[in-house]
C-alpha angles and dihedrals in degrees: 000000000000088000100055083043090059100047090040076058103042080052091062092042106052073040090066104046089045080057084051093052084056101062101040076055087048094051095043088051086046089044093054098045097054096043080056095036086226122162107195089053086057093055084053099061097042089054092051089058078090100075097047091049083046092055090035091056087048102051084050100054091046088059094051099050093041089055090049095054099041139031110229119225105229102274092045091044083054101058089043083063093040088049086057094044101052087039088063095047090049091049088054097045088053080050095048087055092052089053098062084042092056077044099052091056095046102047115090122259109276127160100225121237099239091242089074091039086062097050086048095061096040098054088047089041088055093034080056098046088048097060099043081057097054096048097053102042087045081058091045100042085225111156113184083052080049094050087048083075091081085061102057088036079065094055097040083042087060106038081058080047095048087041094055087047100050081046098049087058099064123122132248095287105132088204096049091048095051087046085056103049093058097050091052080064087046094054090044097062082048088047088052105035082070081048084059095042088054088055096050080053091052083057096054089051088048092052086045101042101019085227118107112225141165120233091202148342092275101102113079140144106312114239118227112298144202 
């Protein structure tokens, strides 16, 4: 019976990394499309929203069924929660994705200084990095690769920083303001797909340690999203 638990677990498991796969697929598809400011590529990517919902419902479902079959001693009953947990952050980052798609199609028709191009690539570059962390410390079970996430969530905090400032400073073009409005927004998923990535960490450190804490101040409640 154990047997057949361990392997129903490993399933999720390897379920939820390949969901993970998805939506660093997804954010590399939404980063692209607004460095080249391509639509079709946008619509892409919302479409493709699809296929991570799909793998997050069924994770979710497998879940379900697996806790109603069996009673989890406490560290398996820790990674069950930790798997939830990581599905729904997964879930949002792939939302978060859909939202600077949607954002790519609605903002005017500038042509980007580089610099914000730049700023652009570095914060998807770094939203990119922290996932791929998360993910593999969350496999290992390696906690200190897991706390380095606060680190990166600094660096990925101050180029949206950066990014409000450089777009605060525009002129009085209507066109350019409204541009910059919507890529604030648009900082601000990158900004909180590293949130998200922080949280999947804090799981790592709950499976590890069986106590439940927060790195930093950078999970809270999620806005409306996609």
């Amino acid at each position: 019976m154990r047997v057949g638990f361990q392997e129903e677990l490993d399933q999720l498991e390897a379920s939820i990394h390949e969901e993970g796969t998805l939506a660093l697929r997804s954010l590399r598809g939404a980063l692209n499309a607004l460095v080249q400011q391509d639509e079709e590529l946008a619509d892409e990517v919302i479409a493709f929203d699809d296929e991570i919902d799909s793998r997050y419902l069924a994770v979710e479902e497998g879940i379900q069924e697996l806790l109603a079959r069996q009673t989890p001693v406490a560290s398996d009953l820790r990674l069950v929660l930790s798997m939830l947990h990581v599905n729904l952050h997964l879930e949002r980052i792939g939302d978060y994705c859909v939202t600077i798609a949607k954002l790519v199609k609605l903002a005017p028709p500038v042509a980007p200084d580089r610099m914000f191009v730049d700023a652009f690539e570095e914060m998807g570059a770094r939203a990119e990095e922290m996932i791929r962390v998360a993910l593999d410390s969350f496999s290992a079970r390696n906690l200190e690769q897991a706390e380095t996430l606060v680190d990166l969530d600094e660096l990925i905090d101050r180029a949206n920083r950066r990014f409000v400032q450089q777009v605060l400073s525009f002129g009085r073009d209507p066109k350019l303001h409204e541009w910059g409005l919507r890529m604030i927004i648009v900082s601000r998923c990158f900004e909180r797909i590293g949130d998200h990535a922080v949280d999947i960490g804090e799981r790592t450190a709950y499976l590890v340690s069986g106590e439940f804490r927060e790195f930093t101040d950078a999970s809270h409640p999620d806005e409306p999203e996609g």
